[in-house]
Amino acid sequence: MTDSSDKLVSRDGHTVPLKRRASVLGADALEISGMAAATGAYGYDPGYAATISCTSRITYVDGEKGVLMYRGYAADELARNSNFEEVSWLLLHGELPKPSELQAFSDELKTLRACAPEVLATIAAMPAHAHPMSVIGAALSVMPAAHTDCIAPNDADHRRRFSHRAIAAMPTIAAAAFRHSQGQAPVSPREDLGHAANLLYMMFGKDPNPTAAKALDTLLVLHADHEQNCSTSTVRMAGSSGVNPFSSLAAGCAALWGPAHGGANEAVLKMLEAIGSPERIEEYIARAKDPNDPFRLMGFGHRVYKNFDPRATIIRDICHEVLKALRAGRGRLFRLARNLEEIALSDRYFKSRRLYPNVDFYSGIIYRAMKLPAEMFTPMFAIARTAGWAAHWCEMHEDPELRIGRPRQLYMGPKPRAYIPAEDR
Ligand code: SDX
């Protein structure tokens, strides 16, 4: 029986009962599937800012309260007490692993880190100047051919093997892409190093600084998942067609690469370098506020967080520690970022639009202190988000309500008209 307490009344008096689906936390859903039949109109919601696309049990974000939870555990608590391998297990399997489960998972990841020769050959064949995100996308597109035991969406064993292999292999792929761009051969992963430490080792070919490895692991935890963000929704949309999971991840990587999304960390650093000194901050703030200037303050604003992004606060604190530990210069960019943050947050334009620093605002400064080139910042994001992408891809294929994604449009084109022969045009 539909709970008809929610209803829509169309202009010609049609009453459309809307079935309410209660959430465990946050907003409920109103099913609008019957709306078009009763009213001749679909919901119009560019950018899906007010649309629920699926049910999920993985992550919860409260934008008003600055809350981020993975499977019910606060992300900042996990950032302080857990590590990326444990959080990956949590996102994939729904519970914190028992010590024996974590050890087995960690041992399994070790066996899955090495890249297949075809994948390495694809990376080596890419132009050296290619952006690492395009190299990672190409490498992921080879994976279904290289690993045919983990590509069937409807097979639970395939889904499990895919999710573990994807998480294990992404650092190796990203590190090989980095070394290719430096004209260097890839470095194989080591069995004695954990996820983040191995990533730094495979990039630089030497024992990683423990503080840098720990900071990187915490960054991976904080970037691991974030509900139905642009790239995760892209993974779900591509995956809804039944395509293999690695190709779904490649689609997600493409979406993440954009400067409005995961490409923002790279854009923040380039923006800070362009600003150069505190004296020029006002100039850039004015540009960001100018409706006729496409420039936006990179690292500020968020579709969901209309309060602080809890990740930004933690990353700002880590930034301070890493700069000190790595003696990364005098932290000029960090001080400039702090200046910019203080000025922007006191400005009416940003306050009135509730624009706060987001996850990307400080992360680039840490990566730069680790001597990563700006082009490698988004790949760091992709390595982390592979855990979330894989968890969502698996969840959607376990969902009995799964349907191929196919939104509608508001057609504003020409009305029917007859063909005009070329000689009469
Ligand atoms: C991530 O969804 C996720 O969860 C993403 C993410 C994740 O973990 O997956 O959190 C990671 O992508 C973080 C966001 C990184 N991107 C940036 O830092 C790029 C800069 N930010 C903006 O492009 C923007 O804030 C977005 C894309 C993040 C959000 O865009 P929305 O929600 O569509 O906001 P909007 O465009 O509707 O902006 C509302 C107003 C507009 O002004 P008015 O038309 O009302 O006058 O705020 C203004 C915008 O012009 N505005 C900005 C601004 N962001 C929004 N003005 C200047 N600088 C900015 N950064």
Tab-separated table of N, CA and C and ligand atoms in Angstrom, residues 49 61 222-223 225-232 256 258-265 268 287-289 291 295-306 309 311 349-350 353 355 358-361 381 385, ligand 1:
chain	number	residue	atom	x	y	z
A	49	ALA	N	21.603	17.572	-8.498
A	49	ALA	CA	21.873	18.099	-7.149
A	49	ALA	C	20.794	17.669	-6.165
A	61	VAL	N	27.426	11.150	4.029
A	61	VAL	CA	27.959	12.516	4.189
A	61	VAL	C	26.820	13.409	4.661
A	222	LEU	N	41.367	9.183	3.669
A	222	LEU	CA	40.413	10.306	3.589
A	222	LEU	C	39.806	10.477	2.201
A	223	HIS	N	40.499	9.965	1.174
A	223	HIS	CA	39.993	10.111	-0.196
A	223	HIS	C	39.299	8.848	-0.696
A	225	ASP	N	36.382	7.198	-0.278
A	225	ASP	CA	35.021	7.179	-0.817
A	225	ASP	C	34.265	8.436	-0.411
A	226	HIS	N	33.211	8.735	-1.172
A	226	HIS	CA	32.456	9.953	-0.854
A	226	HIS	C	31.067	9.936	-1.471
A	227	GLU	N	30.311	8.872	-1.225
A	227	GLU	CA	28.933	8.715	-1.729
A	227	GLU	C	28.926	8.760	-3.276
A	228	GLN	N	27.905	9.457	-3.821
A	228	GLN	CA	27.659	9.403	-5.269
A	228	GLN	C	28.289	10.611	-5.961
A	229	ASN	N	29.577	10.875	-5.685
A	229	ASN	CA	30.265	11.986	-6.352
A	229	ASN	C	30.357	11.723	-7.848
A	230	CYS	N	30.840	12.714	-8.576
A	230	CYS	CA	30.833	12.635	-10.041
A	230	CYS	C	31.480	11.358	-10.564
A	231	SER	N	32.660	11.013	-10.067
A	231	SER	CA	33.369	9.841	-10.634
A	231	SER	C	32.717	8.534	-10.192
A	232	THR	N	32.236	8.462	-8.969
A	232	THR	CA	31.571	7.231	-8.512
A	232	THR	C	30.256	7.034	-9.272
A	256	LEU	N	37.090	11.752	-12.755
A	256	LEU	CA	37.873	12.290	-11.632
A	256	LEU	C	38.894	13.307	-12.120
A	258	GLY	N	38.777	15.682	-14.151
A	258	GLY	CA	38.308	17.046	-14.372
A	258	GLY	C	38.658	17.998	-13.226
A	259	PRO	N	39.011	19.279	-13.537
A	259	PRO	CA	39.417	20.230	-12.493
A	259	PRO	C	38.285	20.587	-11.527
A	260	ALA	N	37.035	20.328	-11.909
A	260	ALA	CA	35.943	20.617	-10.975
A	260	ALA	C	35.821	19.500	-9.937
A	261	HIS	N	36.509	18.384	-10.180
A	261	HIS	CA	36.411	17.206	-9.295
A	261	HIS	C	37.805	16.846	-8.784
A	262	GLY	N	38.308	15.689	-9.112
A	262	GLY	CA	39.586	15.251	-8.546
A	262	GLY	C	40.787	15.967	-9.113
A	263	GLY	N	40.603	16.652	-10.242
A	263	GLY	CA	41.728	17.401	-10.811
A	263	GLY	C	41.973	18.699	-10.064
A	264	ALA	N	41.142	18.978	-9.056
A	264	ALA	CA	41.250	20.252	-8.340
A	264	ALA	C	42.539	20.334	-7.540
A	265	ASN	N	43.050	19.205	-7.017
A	265	ASN	CA	44.279	19.294	-6.197
A	265	ASN	C	45.450	19.793	-7.030
A	268	VAL	N	44.796	23.471	-7.630
A	268	VAL	CA	45.061	24.321	-6.453
A	268	VAL	C	46.531	24.730	-6.433
A	287	ARG	N	38.711	37.950	-9.052
A	287	ARG	CA	38.414	37.166	-10.275
A	287	ARG	C	37.415	36.053	-9.968
A	288	ALA	N	37.620	35.391	-8.809
A	288	ALA	CA	36.724	34.270	-8.444
A	288	ALA	C	35.298	34.759	-8.252
A	289	LYS	N	35.157	36.014	-7.816
A	289	LYS	CA	33.816	36.570	-7.550
A	289	LYS	C	33.165	37.159	-8.796
A	291	PRO	N	31.342	37.279	-12.008
A	291	PRO	CA	30.500	36.321	-12.746
A	291	PRO	C	30.911	36.192	-14.215
A	295	PHE	N	37.204	31.924	-13.929
A	295	PHE	CA	38.093	31.477	-12.857
A	295	PHE	C	37.323	31.211	-11.568
A	296	ARG	N	37.575	30.091	-10.965
A	296	ARG	CA	37.024	29.794	-9.641
A	296	ARG	C	38.184	29.506	-8.705
A	297	LEU	N	37.954	29.750	-7.432
A	297	LEU	CA	39.002	29.508	-6.454
A	297	LEU	C	39.110	27.999	-6.267
A	298	MET	N	40.165	27.415	-6.827
A	298	MET	CA	40.332	25.959	-6.766
A	298	MET	C	40.501	25.508	-5.311
A	299	GLY	N	39.870	24.404	-4.979
A	299	GLY	CA	39.951	23.890	-3.616
A	299	GLY	C	38.898	24.464	-2.691
A	300	PHE	N	38.018	25.330	-3.281
A	300	PHE	CA	36.914	25.899	-2.464
A	300	PHE	C	35.567	25.445	-3.022
A	301	GLY	N	34.614	25.267	-2.132
A	301	GLY	CA	33.258	24.937	-2.539
A	301	GLY	C	33.043	23.439	-2.619
A	302	HIS	N	31.789	23.058	-2.519
A	302	HIS	CA	31.445	21.632	-2.582
A	302	HIS	C	29.942	21.509	-2.801
A	303	ARG	N	29.566	20.523	-3.602
A	303	ARG	CA	28.141	20.311	-3.858
A	303	ARG	C	27.389	19.962	-2.580
A	304	VAL	N	28.032	19.210	-1.698
A	304	VAL	CA	27.315	18.712	-0.513
A	304	VAL	C	27.727	19.464	0.749
A	305	TYR	N	29.036	19.656	0.974
A	305	TYR	CA	29.468	20.324	2.207
A	305	TYR	C	29.140	21.813	2.130
A	306	LYS	N	28.163	22.245	2.873
A	306	LYS	CA	27.875	23.689	2.958
A	306	LYS	C	28.377	24.175	4.305
A	309	ASP	N	34.568	20.914	5.117
A	309	ASP	CA	34.804	19.525	4.675
A	309	ASP	C	35.711	18.902	5.739
A	311	ARG	N	37.503	16.509	5.926
A	311	ARG	CA	38.790	16.009	5.426
A	311	ARG	C	39.811	17.156	5.319
A	349	TYR	N	31.172	37.203	-0.237
A	349	TYR	CA	30.803	36.360	-1.387
A	349	TYR	C	30.914	34.882	-1.007
A	350	PHE	N	32.013	34.512	-0.387
A	350	PHE	CA	32.244	33.096	-0.050
A	350	PHE	C	31.373	32.679	1.135
A	353	ARG	N	27.759	32.151	0.084
A	353	ARG	CA	27.550	30.926	-0.721
A	353	ARG	C	28.062	29.678	0.008
A	355	LEU	N	31.036	28.715	0.872
A	355	LEU	CA	32.141	28.076	0.151
A	355	LEU	C	33.320	27.935	1.102
A	358	ASN	N	37.894	22.602	0.506
A	358	ASN	CA	37.486	21.209	0.428
A	358	ASN	C	38.715	20.300	0.487
A	359	VAL	N	38.492	19.052	0.245
A	359	VAL	CA	39.530	18.024	0.421
A	359	VAL	C	40.763	18.320	-0.429
A	360	ASP	N	40.561	19.063	-1.519
A	360	ASP	CA	41.685	19.284	-2.453
A	360	ASP	C	42.539	20.485	-2.104
A	361	PHE	N	42.104	21.281	-1.115
A	361	PHE	CA	42.789	22.566	-0.939
A	361	PHE	C	44.215	22.400	-0.408
A	381	PHE	N	44.653	10.592	-5.869
A	381	PHE	CA	43.213	10.578	-5.554
A	381	PHE	C	42.578	9.300	-6.138
A	385	ARG	N	40.471	6.411	-4.343
A	385	ARG	CA	39.059	6.259	-4.676
A	385	ARG	C	38.745	4.938	-5.348
B	1	SDX	C1	35.792	17.035	-5.053
B	1	SDX	O1	31.104	15.366	-4.880
B	1	SDX	C2	32.139	15.042	-4.126
B	1	SDX	O2	31.998	14.433	-3.099
B	1	SDX	C3	33.502	15.487	-4.658
B	1	SDX	C4	34.666	15.226	-3.734
B	1	SDX	C5	34.887	13.752	-3.513
B	1	SDX	O3	35.488	13.394	-2.481
B	1	SDX	O4	34.566	12.972	-4.455
B	1	SDX	O5	34.459	15.855	-2.476
B	1	SDX	C6	35.977	15.763	-4.328
B	1	SDX	O6	35.544	17.026	-6.239
B	1	SDX	C7	35.867	18.328	-4.283
B	1	SDX	C8	35.604	19.569	-5.178
B	1	SDX	C9	36.889	19.949	-5.887
B	1	SDX	N1	36.652	21.010	-6.873
B	1	SDX	C10	37.112	22.265	-6.686
B	1	SDX	O7	37.723	22.641	-5.700
B	1	SDX	C11	36.870	23.185	-7.881
B	1	SDX	C12	36.294	24.530	-7.386
B	1	SDX	N2	34.976	24.305	-6.885
B	1	SDX	C13	33.844	24.536	-7.775
B	1	SDX	O8	34.066	24.208	-9.094
B	1	SDX	C14	32.501	24.125	-7.180
B	1	SDX	O9	32.484	24.589	-5.904
B	1	SDX	C15	32.129	22.668	-7.166
B	1	SDX	C16	32.234	22.044	-8.519
B	1	SDX	C17	32.979	21.896	-6.220
B	1	SDX	C18	30.666	22.566	-6.701
B	1	SDX	O10	29.893	23.093	-7.698
B	1	SDX	P1	28.315	23.278	-7.475
B	1	SDX	O11	27.803	22.557	-6.292
B	1	SDX	O12	27.669	22.997	-8.787
B	1	SDX	O13	28.250	24.802	-7.055
B	1	SDX	P2	27.678	25.912	-7.952
B	1	SDX	O14	28.443	25.917	-9.232
B	1	SDX	O15	26.198	25.761	-7.998
B	1	SDX	O16	28.102	27.247	-7.151
B	1	SDX	C19	27.170	27.932	-6.354
B	1	SDX	C20	27.672	29.382	-6.379
B	1	SDX	C21	27.840	29.950	-7.779
B	1	SDX	O17	27.726	31.354	-7.677
B	1	SDX	P3	26.263	32.028	-8.051
B	1	SDX	O18	25.882	31.548	-9.423
B	1	SDX	O19	25.325	31.567	-6.954
B	1	SDX	O20	26.530	33.528	-8.000
B	1	SDX	O21	28.978	29.427	-5.784
B	1	SDX	C22	29.926	29.881	-6.753
B	1	SDX	C23	29.284	29.663	-8.107
B	1	SDX	O22	29.827	30.572	-9.057
B	1	SDX	N3	31.126	29.046	-6.586
B	1	SDX	C24	32.366	29.521	-6.620
B	1	SDX	C25	33.199	28.413	-6.352
B	1	SDX	N4	32.434	27.309	-6.190
B	1	SDX	C26	31.152	27.710	-6.340
B	1	SDX	N5	32.861	30.773	-6.856
B	1	SDX	C27	34.230	30.901	-6.819
B	1	SDX	N6	35.073	29.878	-6.554
B	1	SDX	C28	34.605	28.631	-6.319
B	1	SDX	N7	35.446	27.609	-6.083
